[in-house]
Amino acid sequence: MEHSTSIKNEQKTAVNPLNGFIGRKKVSLTDEEIIKDLLPQKFGMRGMVWVGILVIICLVGVYSYYRQLRYGLIVTSMRDYASWGIYISNFVFFVAISLVGSLITAVLRLSGVHWSTPLTRIAEIIAVAAITFGAIIIIVDMGSPERFYNLFLYGRLQSPIIWDVTVITTYFFISLLLLYIPLLPDMKILLAGKEKKGIYKLYSFLGSFWKGTHLQFRISKKAVNILCIAIVPVAFSIHTVTSWLFATTYRPGWDSTNFGAYFIAGAFLAGAGAVNVAMYIFRRYYNLEKYITDDHFDKMGKITVMLGMLYLYFNVNEYLIPYFKMKKPEEAFLNGLFIGQFAIIFWSAILGGMIIPMIILLFKKGRRPLPMFICGIMIVIGAWFKRFLIVTPTLLHPFLPMHNVPESYKHYFPSFDEWAIALGSLAGALLVITIFARIFPIIPIQETLIEQHEKEHH
Amino acid sequence: MKRNIINICIGVLSVIAINFITVPVKAQEAEKSPLKITLSYFTNNNELPYLTIVAKSKIDGKFQPVSGSEINLYLDKDASGKGIGFIGKVTTDEKGKAATNIPPALEKIWKSSPNHTFIAITDKTKQFDETNTELSIAKARIIIDTADDKNVTATLCEYKENNWVPVKGVDIKLGIKRLGGDLQIGEEQSYTTDSTGKVKGEFKKIGIPGNETGNIVLVAKVEDNDQYGNLRIEKSVPWGAKFVANKDFFQKTALWASRFHSPIWLLFLAYSIVIVVWGTLIYLVMLIIKIKKLGKEEEQLK
């Protein structure tokens, strides 16, 4: 019964030093203080304004989608050649971001790393929100979403699209379980002594059956371990299969055997950047300095540098070597990226989204919270534009030259409706994360308590 | 200091003034860009002729199609240069193109003369000034003939004084009609008519796929001729190889086959992965159910 430490034991505990730091100062906290600190907090004025802005952006996106349904894909700038635009860029971005769930939760947990515990739920909700909106945006990209069911009626197992649909559904389900099961012990803390009204009805529905018995802990631990093992290959599959949507077609920039690994490396970097941003925001606005410490930023910074180097290595292979070879059919495409119409975005994404953050994070001072937050933003924005560069320039440079087509077919700049829908989906993902943090503890309370007690015993 | 501020103000005002002056000038220049109308005359198989019209204008330093341009078309003109027979009014599409037949109502005018002039008139609009474009043609026709030794003969004749007269020195192309265009029948790209108006070409594409009965379509054409426009005639001949449709192509077990003909290894791989992963997930759901059950039992014990 050593793990049935929930409410009864927690209330008895007088002083339990938490090995946390505020800045560089070590602090000790009681269980009550931990619970009080980590319980979800009501939105303040800033929170309300933030939610309001997100809702407005979402509504504008919904209106634009209504226009797209009403008038068809003609409201977008996508034409015969650039038939994939920022919707698909957004989809690839979402899938990339979602991979962070497996990195923080599974890879670090399986490696026996305990410092990541306060970050697991942040990573998982980012994963769930991202994969949800990734799935939504792919339907938005369809001209006739009412025909979506045909994918299941007539889909061919040989098509990577079917693989992608299968893997996305699977990853969504696994991420949901990985979010839900570790949340169960916290439900008891959330419900403690409360009447089942309002939000407590939801807590009760989701986890009133959690009594914190030894057997329940044992089963949930087993389930989480299985999930951590299962999520790694599925997470790798989801982004590999997404890369195959491109790599299985014969086009400049996509025809690569390296694409799976390249996508996964990029996804880990983008996800790590997103976690860095989320860590800073939650720490600052939820006053979690005792739990998400400078040490967490330092360690995440080192991981980000490592992932950045890995992604840079793949970028050298994907772009520099083809540029060195300069095959004639790929010349226009590569020149477009390096010195042509996409050069500004390309070099901004490489420098601003990869090299500069990496250089900053190499220094200890650069791994402090604020520089980490800024680097995280740079990485995430760079990652979005990198996905745009993967999708669009290739489509505008087909192997067979464009002949006798209207001028609008030769260029692509997203229309207002496309921007509104894409931004609406990004705002939607942020809204899901925000609302989740309002309802549930963003740092696992029970796990924090258990880890603290274990350290105490040692 | 004061002087500096005055200098800055003058500088800013100058920039604004230059903008105000130059912007309307640029706009005016754009409006003044001339509209270029190109008329082309076509007859296929010596049937009813038709016209194609292309509208272009120099925008941003290069010729670009002008869509939505309204063009009035006339057949022939009177002594004052005014159009006689109104063919119709066409509007160019997004590629700047339009096409029209010569209506039956103009049959009398059409038959009255061996030579005709087509006139395209556009009215003055906000963007362009009015334009007047003419195209003169002489009526002509091609006759295509084939021999058993797979030689193709095409004869070009012009309509003169109620007779079809052979024309010398005009380039004719001989080809085979294919999906993406016409393939030349031999090595020559084009042939020039002799004094009898004839060209002769040898068919060298032996074994070229035809339709199910082995028929292919031979083509003889005159392209963009200043006097005769575009003339084309087709003739079907049984000189091709019979096309046998491979109806089983998508029914075989292959990666490109239809959905129920996936390769076995792919089915095995995909279903194995799906079964293992979803089996694990179902097991995890069962674990949650077990946790729930344990919770209820614990509650009952209390």
mmCIF file of C-alpha atoms in Angstrom, chain A residues 44-386:
data_model
loop_
_atom_site.group_PDB
_atom_site.id
_atom_site.type_symbol
_atom_site.label_atom_id
_atom_site.label_comp_id
_atom_site.label_asym_id
_atom_site.label_seq_id
_atom_site.Cartn_x
_atom_site.Cartn_y
_atom_site.Cartn_z
ATOM 1 C CA GLY A 44 -7.912 36.119 -14.793
ATOM 2 C CA MET A 45 -8.453 39.151 -17.003
ATOM 3 C CA ARG A 46 -5.499 38.191 -19.214
ATOM 4 C CA GLY A 47 -6.823 34.655 -19.532
ATOM 5 C CA MET A 48 -10.261 35.918 -20.571
ATOM 6 C CA VAL A 49 -8.753 38.272 -23.156
ATOM 7 C CA TRP A 50 -6.563 35.435 -24.484
ATOM 8 C CA VAL A 51 -9.563 33.082 -24.797
ATOM 9 C CA GLY A 52 -11.614 35.867 -26.380
ATOM 10 C CA ILE A 53 -8.966 36.515 -29.030
ATOM 11 C CA LEU A 54 -8.686 32.799 -29.801
ATOM 12 C CA VAL A 55 -12.470 32.441 -30.084
ATOM 13 C CA ILE A 56 -12.659 35.405 -32.474
ATOM 14 C CA ILE A 57 -9.879 33.958 -34.687
ATOM 15 C CA CYS A 58 -11.657 30.594 -34.660
ATOM 16 C CA LEU A 59 -14.984 32.199 -35.621
ATOM 17 C CA VAL A 60 -13.385 34.070 -38.523
ATOM 18 C CA GLY A 61 -11.920 30.715 -39.618
ATOM 19 C CA VAL A 62 -15.334 29.051 -39.350
ATOM 20 C CA TYR A 63 -16.894 31.823 -41.447
ATOM 21 C CA SER A 64 -14.203 31.416 -44.099
ATOM 22 C CA TYR A 65 -14.806 27.675 -44.107
ATOM 23 C CA TYR A 66 -18.504 28.368 -44.601
ATOM 24 C CA ARG A 67 -17.522 30.484 -47.612
ATOM 25 C CA GLN A 68 -15.335 27.678 -48.900
ATOM 26 C CA LEU A 69 -18.209 25.201 -48.571
ATOM 27 C CA ARG A 70 -20.608 27.655 -50.192
ATOM 28 C CA TYR A 71 -18.443 28.696 -53.163
ATOM 29 C CA GLY A 72 -15.972 25.817 -53.384
ATOM 30 C CA LEU A 73 -12.182 25.741 -53.348
ATOM 31 C CA ILE A 74 -12.143 28.659 -55.786
ATOM 32 C CA VAL A 75 -12.071 30.948 -52.727
ATOM 33 C CA THR A 76 -8.567 29.617 -52.099
ATOM 34 C CA SER A 77 -5.520 30.413 -54.235
ATOM 35 C CA MET A 78 -4.973 26.724 -54.940
ATOM 36 C CA ARG A 79 -5.153 25.864 -58.612
ATOM 37 C CA ASP A 80 -4.143 22.957 -60.849
ATOM 38 C CA TYR A 81 -0.446 23.037 -59.954
ATOM 39 C CA ALA A 82 -0.342 24.300 -56.362
ATOM 40 C CA SER A 83 -3.166 21.965 -55.386
ATOM 41 C CA TRP A 84 -1.747 21.660 -51.865
ATOM 42 C CA GLY A 85 -1.287 24.959 -50.080
ATOM 43 C CA ILE A 86 -1.138 26.134 -46.502
ATOM 44 C CA TYR A 87 -3.813 23.649 -45.432
ATOM 45 C CA ILE A 88 -1.455 20.765 -46.086
ATOM 46 C CA SER A 89 1.500 22.754 -44.695
ATOM 47 C CA ASN A 90 -0.591 23.249 -41.579
ATOM 48 C CA PHE A 91 -1.451 19.560 -41.479
ATOM 49 C CA VAL A 92 2.210 18.531 -41.653
ATOM 50 C CA PHE A 93 3.011 21.147 -38.997
ATOM 51 C CA PHE A 94 0.324 19.788 -36.659
ATOM 52 C CA VAL A 95 1.494 16.215 -37.137
ATOM 53 C CA ALA A 96 5.061 17.346 -36.422
ATOM 54 C CA ILE A 97 4.093 19.186 -33.245
ATOM 55 C CA SER A 98 2.056 16.226 -32.041
ATOM 56 C CA LEU A 99 5.150 14.040 -31.997
ATOM 57 C CA VAL A 100 6.360 15.804 -28.874
ATOM 58 C CA GLY A 101 3.931 13.737 -26.797
ATOM 59 C CA SER A 102 5.927 10.637 -27.529
ATOM 60 C CA LEU A 103 9.261 12.360 -26.982
ATOM 61 C CA ILE A 104 8.585 13.861 -23.565
ATOM 62 C CA THR A 105 6.246 11.224 -22.212
ATOM 63 C CA ALA A 106 7.464 7.997 -23.699
ATOM 64 C CA VAL A 107 11.092 8.339 -24.758
ATOM 65 C CA LEU A 108 12.197 10.160 -21.613
ATOM 66 C CA ARG A 109 10.104 7.947 -19.325
ATOM 67 C CA LEU A 110 11.431 4.767 -20.875
ATOM 68 C CA SER A 111 14.953 6.162 -20.537
ATOM 69 C CA GLY A 112 14.378 6.460 -16.788
ATOM 70 C CA VAL A 113 14.418 10.263 -16.852
ATOM 71 C CA HIS A 114 12.320 11.657 -14.017
ATOM 72 C CA TRP A 115 12.863 15.380 -14.363
ATOM 73 C CA SER A 116 10.391 15.447 -17.268
ATOM 74 C CA THR A 117 7.391 14.530 -15.046
ATOM 75 C CA PRO A 118 6.042 18.123 -14.801
ATOM 76 C CA LEU A 119 6.214 18.411 -18.574
ATOM 77 C CA THR A 120 4.446 15.190 -19.527
ATOM 78 C CA ARG A 121 0.915 16.542 -19.425
ATOM 79 C CA ILE A 122 1.865 19.722 -21.258
ATOM 80 C CA ALA A 123 3.414 17.574 -23.984
ATOM 81 C CA GLU A 124 0.422 15.240 -24.142
ATOM 82 C CA ILE A 125 -2.214 17.958 -24.408
ATOM 83 C CA ILE A 126 -0.150 19.635 -27.114
ATOM 84 C CA ALA A 127 -0.073 16.266 -28.916
ATOM 85 C CA VAL A 128 -3.836 15.695 -28.594
ATOM 86 C CA ALA A 129 -4.751 19.252 -29.640
ATOM 87 C CA ALA A 130 -2.343 19.175 -32.581
ATOM 88 C CA ILE A 131 -3.417 15.799 -33.906
ATOM 89 C CA THR A 132 -7.110 16.749 -33.567
ATOM 90 C CA PHE A 133 -6.664 19.866 -35.650
ATOM 91 C CA GLY A 134 -4.323 18.034 -38.020
ATOM 92 C CA ALA A 135 -7.204 15.666 -38.780
ATOM 93 C CA ILE A 136 -9.665 18.562 -39.119
ATOM 94 C CA ILE A 137 -7.457 20.555 -41.492
ATOM 95 C CA ILE A 138 -7.076 17.599 -43.851
ATOM 96 C CA ILE A 139 -10.876 17.491 -44.183
ATOM 97 C CA VAL A 140 -10.890 21.264 -44.749
ATOM 98 C CA ASP A 141 -8.503 20.689 -47.647
ATOM 99 C CA MET A 142 -11.074 18.460 -49.325
ATOM 100 C CA GLY A 143 -13.264 20.209 -51.857
ATOM 101 C CA SER A 144 -16.257 18.066 -50.957
ATOM 102 C CA PRO A 145 -15.981 16.939 -47.335
ATOM 103 C CA GLU A 146 -19.388 15.269 -47.573
ATOM 104 C CA ARG A 147 -17.680 12.649 -49.737
ATOM 105 C CA PHE A 148 -15.118 11.804 -47.053
ATOM 106 C CA TYR A 149 -16.793 8.467 -46.378
ATOM 107 C CA ASN A 150 -15.747 7.362 -49.882
ATOM 108 C CA LEU A 151 -12.220 7.139 -48.563
ATOM 109 C CA PHE A 152 -13.358 4.212 -46.437
ATOM 110 C CA LEU A 153 -15.693 2.745 -49.061
ATOM 111 C CA TYR A 154 -13.244 2.863 -51.948
ATOM 112 C CA GLY A 155 -9.869 3.499 -50.314
ATOM 113 C CA ARG A 156 -7.019 1.259 -51.448
ATOM 114 C CA LEU A 157 -4.663 -0.285 -48.933
ATOM 115 C CA GLN A 158 -1.835 0.441 -51.365
ATOM 116 C CA SER A 159 -2.361 4.192 -50.949
ATOM 117 C CA PRO A 160 -0.320 6.150 -48.370
ATOM 118 C CA ILE A 161 -3.450 8.265 -47.758
ATOM 119 C CA ILE A 162 -5.132 5.228 -46.212
ATOM 120 C CA TRP A 163 -2.029 4.527 -44.122
ATOM 121 C CA ASP A 164 -2.077 8.115 -42.932
ATOM 122 C CA VAL A 165 -5.752 8.020 -41.946
ATOM 123 C CA THR A 166 -5.152 4.764 -40.039
ATOM 124 C CA VAL A 167 -2.034 5.985 -38.260
ATOM 125 C CA ILE A 168 -3.527 9.372 -37.339
ATOM 126 C CA THR A 169 -6.585 7.702 -35.818
ATOM 127 C CA THR A 170 -4.362 5.297 -33.889
ATOM 128 C CA TYR A 171 -2.022 8.022 -32.652
ATOM 129 C CA PHE A 172 -4.948 10.189 -31.590
ATOM 130 C CA PHE A 173 -6.393 7.321 -29.579
ATOM 131 C CA ILE A 174 -3.039 6.456 -27.942
ATOM 132 C CA SER A 175 -2.364 10.099 -27.083
ATOM 133 C CA LEU A 176 -5.825 10.381 -25.569
ATOM 134 C CA LEU A 177 -5.197 7.309 -23.416
ATOM 135 C CA LEU A 178 -1.787 8.611 -22.402
ATOM 136 C CA LEU A 179 -3.433 11.851 -21.354
ATOM 137 C CA TYR A 180 -6.335 10.179 -19.592
ATOM 138 C CA ILE A 181 -4.781 7.314 -17.604
ATOM 139 C CA PRO A 182 -2.186 9.421 -15.713
ATOM 140 C CA LEU A 183 -5.006 11.915 -15.090
ATOM 141 C CA LEU A 184 -7.072 9.390 -13.107
ATOM 142 C CA PRO A 185 -5.238 9.750 -9.769
ATOM 143 C CA ASP A 186 -5.573 13.531 -10.035
ATOM 144 C CA MET A 187 -9.345 13.177 -10.406
ATOM 145 C CA LYS A 188 -9.588 12.027 -6.821
ATOM 146 C CA ILE A 189 -7.677 15.109 -5.698
ATOM 147 C CA LEU A 190 -9.888 17.323 -7.851
ATOM 148 C CA LEU A 191 -13.054 15.743 -6.445
ATOM 149 C CA ALA A 192 -11.936 15.707 -2.801
ATOM 150 C CA GLY A 193 -14.759 17.034 -0.649
ATOM 151 C CA LYS A 194 -16.529 18.700 -3.543
ATOM 152 C CA GLU A 195 -20.190 18.437 -4.490
ATOM 153 C CA LYS A 196 -20.844 16.925 -7.889
ATOM 154 C CA LYS A 197 -21.955 20.138 -9.563
ATOM 155 C CA GLY A 198 -20.749 21.941 -12.647
ATOM 156 C CA ILE A 199 -17.224 20.978 -13.598
ATOM 157 C CA TYR A 200 -17.118 18.390 -10.793
ATOM 158 C CA LYS A 201 -19.742 16.394 -12.685
ATOM 159 C CA LEU A 202 -17.176 16.034 -15.464
ATOM 160 C CA TYR A 203 -14.444 15.004 -13.003
ATOM 161 C CA SER A 204 -16.863 12.525 -11.469
ATOM 162 C CA PHE A 205 -17.777 11.091 -14.860
ATOM 163 C CA LEU A 206 -14.150 10.753 -15.871
ATOM 164 C CA GLY A 207 -12.612 9.439 -12.684
ATOM 165 C CA SER A 208 -14.874 9.033 -9.663
ATOM 166 C CA PHE A 209 -14.041 5.339 -9.730
ATOM 167 C CA TRP A 210 -10.412 6.051 -8.882
ATOM 168 C CA LYS A 211 -9.959 5.145 -5.231
ATOM 169 C CA GLY A 212 -6.189 5.074 -5.199
ATOM 170 C CA THR A 213 -5.928 1.406 -4.233
ATOM 171 C CA HIS A 214 -2.671 -0.433 -4.651
ATOM 172 C CA LEU A 215 -4.154 -2.566 -7.415
ATOM 173 C CA GLN A 216 -5.490 0.453 -9.290
ATOM 174 C CA PHE A 217 -2.066 2.079 -9.134
ATOM 175 C CA ARG A 218 -0.426 -1.113 -10.306
ATOM 176 C CA ILE A 219 -2.785 -1.499 -13.273
ATOM 177 C CA SER A 220 -2.495 2.153 -14.285
ATOM 178 C CA LYS A 221 1.290 1.985 -14.069
ATOM 179 C CA LYS A 222 1.236 -1.097 -16.269
ATOM 180 C CA ALA A 223 -1.101 0.622 -18.737
ATOM 181 C CA VAL A 224 1.126 3.708 -18.905
ATOM 182 C CA ASN A 225 4.203 1.546 -19.471
ATOM 183 C CA ILE A 226 2.461 -0.318 -22.321
ATOM 184 C CA LEU A 227 1.337 2.999 -23.796
ATOM 185 C CA CYS A 228 4.839 4.425 -23.589
ATOM 186 C CA ILE A 229 6.179 1.482 -25.539
ATOM 187 C CA ALA A 230 3.303 1.468 -28.042
ATOM 188 C CA ILE A 231 3.357 5.197 -28.726
ATOM 189 C CA VAL A 232 6.976 5.279 -29.940
ATOM 190 C CA PRO A 233 6.551 3.157 -33.092
ATOM 191 C CA VAL A 234 3.117 4.680 -33.758
ATOM 192 C CA ALA A 235 4.526 8.208 -33.396
ATOM 193 C CA PHE A 236 7.380 7.350 -35.718
ATOM 194 C CA SER A 237 4.874 5.831 -38.149
ATOM 195 C CA ILE A 238 2.577 8.841 -38.154
ATOM 196 C CA HIS A 239 5.264 11.194 -39.317
ATOM 197 C CA THR A 240 7.007 8.704 -41.545
ATOM 198 C CA VAL A 241 3.732 7.952 -43.311
ATOM 199 C CA THR A 242 3.052 11.691 -43.622
ATOM 200 C CA SER A 243 6.460 12.029 -45.267
ATOM 201 C CA TRP A 244 5.583 9.165 -47.597
ATOM 202 C CA LEU A 245 2.570 11.135 -48.851
ATOM 203 C CA PHE A 246 5.269 13.239 -50.501
ATOM 204 C CA ALA A 247 8.114 10.774 -50.980
ATOM 205 C CA THR A 248 6.030 8.196 -52.845
ATOM 206 C CA THR A 249 5.471 10.715 -55.638
ATOM 207 C CA TYR A 250 8.117 11.537 -58.219
ATOM 208 C CA ARG A 251 8.623 15.284 -57.860
ATOM 209 C CA PRO A 252 11.582 17.617 -57.288
ATOM 210 C CA GLY A 253 12.261 17.934 -53.575
ATOM 211 C CA TRP A 254 10.004 15.061 -52.593
ATOM 212 C CA ASP A 255 11.676 12.183 -54.401
ATOM 213 C CA SER A 256 13.896 11.246 -51.479
ATOM 214 C CA THR A 257 14.634 8.064 -49.549
ATOM 215 C CA ASN A 258 15.595 10.248 -46.614
ATOM 216 C CA PHE A 259 12.199 11.827 -46.102
ATOM 217 C CA GLY A 260 10.909 9.695 -43.208
ATOM 218 C CA ALA A 261 13.927 10.355 -40.985
ATOM 219 C CA TYR A 262 14.064 13.997 -42.098
ATOM 220 C CA PHE A 263 10.423 14.532 -41.132
ATOM 221 C CA ILE A 264 10.810 12.845 -37.754
ATOM 222 C CA ALA A 265 13.901 14.910 -36.894
ATOM 223 C CA GLY A 266 12.029 18.086 -37.858
ATOM 224 C CA ALA A 267 8.978 17.014 -35.890
ATOM 225 C CA PHE A 268 10.952 16.444 -32.708
ATOM 226 C CA LEU A 269 12.538 19.877 -33.026
ATOM 227 C CA ALA A 270 9.190 21.584 -33.681
ATOM 228 C CA GLY A 271 7.579 19.722 -30.760
ATOM 229 C CA ALA A 272 10.431 20.579 -28.415
ATOM 230 C CA GLY A 273 10.108 24.226 -29.448
ATOM 231 C CA ALA A 274 6.372 24.123 -28.698
ATOM 232 C CA VAL A 275 6.996 22.593 -25.260
ATOM 233 C CA ASN A 276 9.585 25.285 -24.493
ATOM 234 C CA VAL A 277 7.009 27.963 -25.281
ATOM 235 C CA ALA A 278 4.244 26.221 -23.314
ATOM 236 C CA MET A 279 6.563 25.643 -20.324
ATOM 237 C CA TYR A 280 7.361 29.325 -20.126
ATOM 238 C CA ILE A 281 3.749 30.454 -20.446
ATOM 239 C CA PHE A 282 2.346 27.983 -17.919
ATOM 240 C CA ARG A 283 5.185 28.651 -15.517
ATOM 241 C CA ARG A 284 4.724 32.388 -15.718
ATOM 242 C CA TYR A 285 0.943 32.708 -15.766
ATOM 243 C CA TYR A 286 0.130 29.782 -13.449
ATOM 244 C CA ASN A 287 2.969 30.633 -11.044
ATOM 245 C CA LEU A 288 4.621 27.237 -11.402
ATOM 246 C CA GLU A 289 8.189 28.379 -10.793
ATOM 247 C CA LYS A 290 8.587 25.754 -8.050
ATOM 248 C CA TYR A 291 7.685 22.930 -10.415
ATOM 249 C CA ILE A 292 8.923 24.012 -13.818
ATOM 250 C CA THR A 293 12.321 25.174 -12.717
ATOM 251 C CA ASP A 294 15.301 26.748 -14.434
ATOM 252 C CA ASP A 295 16.785 23.276 -14.420
ATOM 253 C CA HIS A 296 13.916 22.033 -16.607
ATOM 254 C CA PHE A 297 14.600 24.813 -19.090
ATOM 255 C CA ASP A 298 18.290 24.011 -19.037
ATOM 256 C CA LYS A 299 17.664 20.335 -19.783
ATOM 257 C CA MET A 300 15.011 21.015 -22.413
ATOM 258 C CA GLY A 301 17.421 23.527 -23.961
ATOM 259 C CA LYS A 302 20.102 20.864 -24.281
ATOM 260 C CA ILE A 303 17.593 18.448 -25.826
ATOM 261 C CA THR A 304 16.490 21.180 -28.252
ATOM 262 C CA VAL A 305 20.089 21.810 -29.333
ATOM 263 C CA MET A 306 20.608 18.110 -29.936
ATOM 264 C CA LEU A 307 17.374 17.889 -31.972
ATOM 265 C CA GLY A 308 18.315 21.046 -33.855
ATOM 266 C CA MET A 309 21.670 19.587 -34.844
ATOM 267 C CA LEU A 310 19.982 16.396 -35.972
ATOM 268 C CA TYR A 311 17.509 18.319 -38.105
ATOM 269 C CA LEU A 312 20.258 20.519 -39.520
ATOM 270 C CA TYR A 313 22.134 17.383 -40.536
ATOM 271 C CA PHE A 314 19.086 16.128 -42.433
ATOM 272 C CA ASN A 315 18.597 19.533 -44.041
ATOM 273 C CA VAL A 316 22.140 19.450 -45.356
ATOM 274 C CA ASN A 317 21.359 16.073 -46.897
ATOM 275 C CA GLU A 318 17.999 17.176 -48.293
ATOM 276 C CA TYR A 319 18.992 20.520 -49.778
ATOM 277 C CA LEU A 320 22.746 21.092 -49.938
ATOM 278 C CA ILE A 321 23.662 17.820 -51.615
ATOM 279 C CA PRO A 322 20.957 18.101 -54.327
ATOM 280 C CA TYR A 323 22.081 21.735 -54.808
ATOM 281 C CA PHE A 324 25.667 20.540 -55.185
ATOM 282 C CA LYS A 325 24.578 17.964 -57.797
ATOM 283 C CA MET A 326 22.070 20.315 -59.420
ATOM 284 C CA LYS A 327 20.186 17.839 -61.588
ATOM 285 C CA LYS A 328 18.707 19.735 -64.502
ATOM 286 C CA PRO A 329 15.021 18.927 -63.781
ATOM 287 C CA GLU A 330 15.477 20.109 -60.171
ATOM 288 C CA GLU A 331 17.420 23.260 -61.009
ATOM 289 C CA ALA A 332 14.463 25.656 -61.044
ATOM 290 C CA PHE A 333 13.114 24.224 -57.794
ATOM 291 C CA LEU A 334 16.446 24.422 -55.950
ATOM 292 C CA ASN A 335 17.291 27.869 -57.281
ATOM 293 C CA GLY A 336 13.821 29.018 -56.221
ATOM 294 C CA LEU A 337 14.662 27.993 -52.664
ATOM 295 C CA PHE A 338 18.287 29.112 -52.467
ATOM 296 C CA ILE A 339 18.273 32.345 -54.442
ATOM 297 C CA GLY A 340 14.821 32.698 -56.007
ATOM 298 C CA GLN A 341 11.300 33.608 -54.979
ATOM 299 C CA PHE A 342 11.311 31.399 -51.862
ATOM 300 C CA ALA A 343 14.837 32.342 -50.733
ATOM 301 C CA ILE A 344 13.745 34.792 -48.023
ATOM 302 C CA ILE A 345 11.387 32.264 -46.416
ATOM 303 C CA PHE A 346 13.896 29.438 -46.880
ATOM 304 C CA TRP A 347 16.850 31.194 -45.282
ATOM 305 C CA SER A 348 14.664 32.686 -42.561
ATOM 306 C CA ALA A 349 13.414 29.200 -41.681
ATOM 307 C CA ILE A 350 16.909 27.718 -41.706
ATOM 308 C CA LEU A 351 18.602 30.554 -39.834
ATOM 309 C CA GLY A 352 15.765 31.827 -37.655
ATOM 310 C CA GLY A 353 14.078 28.509 -37.026
ATOM 311 C CA MET A 354 17.161 26.365 -36.552
ATOM 312 C CA ILE A 355 20.676 27.803 -36.527
ATOM 313 C CA ILE A 356 20.207 30.992 -34.449
ATOM 314 C CA PRO A 357 18.111 29.274 -31.711
ATOM 315 C CA MET A 358 20.698 26.492 -31.587
ATOM 316 C CA ILE A 359 23.552 28.967 -31.126
ATOM 317 C CA ILE A 360 21.624 30.792 -28.375
ATOM 318 C CA LEU A 361 20.802 27.531 -26.611
ATOM 319 C CA LEU A 362 24.407 26.358 -26.686
ATOM 320 C CA PHE A 363 25.127 28.862 -23.912
ATOM 321 C CA LYS A 364 23.911 28.313 -20.369
ATOM 322 C CA LYS A 365 22.454 31.825 -20.242
ATOM 323 C CA GLY A 366 20.582 31.056 -23.428
ATOM 324 C CA ARG A 367 18.867 28.154 -21.687
ATOM 325 C CA ARG A 368 17.242 30.376 -19.085
ATOM 326 C CA PRO A 369 13.417 30.692 -19.311
ATOM 327 C CA LEU A 370 13.043 33.881 -21.366
ATOM 328 C CA PRO A 371 15.652 33.081 -24.048
ATOM 329 C CA MET A 372 14.213 29.558 -24.202
ATOM 330 C CA PHE A 373 10.746 31.017 -24.759
ATOM 331 C CA ILE A 374 12.023 33.291 -27.533
ATOM 332 C CA CYS A 375 13.964 30.443 -29.138
ATOM 333 C CA GLY A 376 10.874 28.225 -28.848
ATOM 334 C CA ILE A 377 8.782 30.806 -30.709
ATOM 335 C CA MET A 378 11.465 31.096 -33.407
ATOM 336 C CA ILE A 379 11.613 27.316 -33.784
ATOM 337 C CA VAL A 380 7.821 26.935 -34.001
ATOM 338 C CA ILE A 381 7.366 29.753 -36.533
ATOM 339 C CA GLY A 382 10.353 28.462 -38.516
ATOM 340 C CA ALA A 383 8.847 24.975 -38.425
ATOM 341 C CA TRP A 384 5.553 26.223 -39.886
ATOM 342 C CA PHE A 385 7.275 27.991 -42.766
ATOM 343 C CA LYS A 386 9.543 24.993 -43.301
#
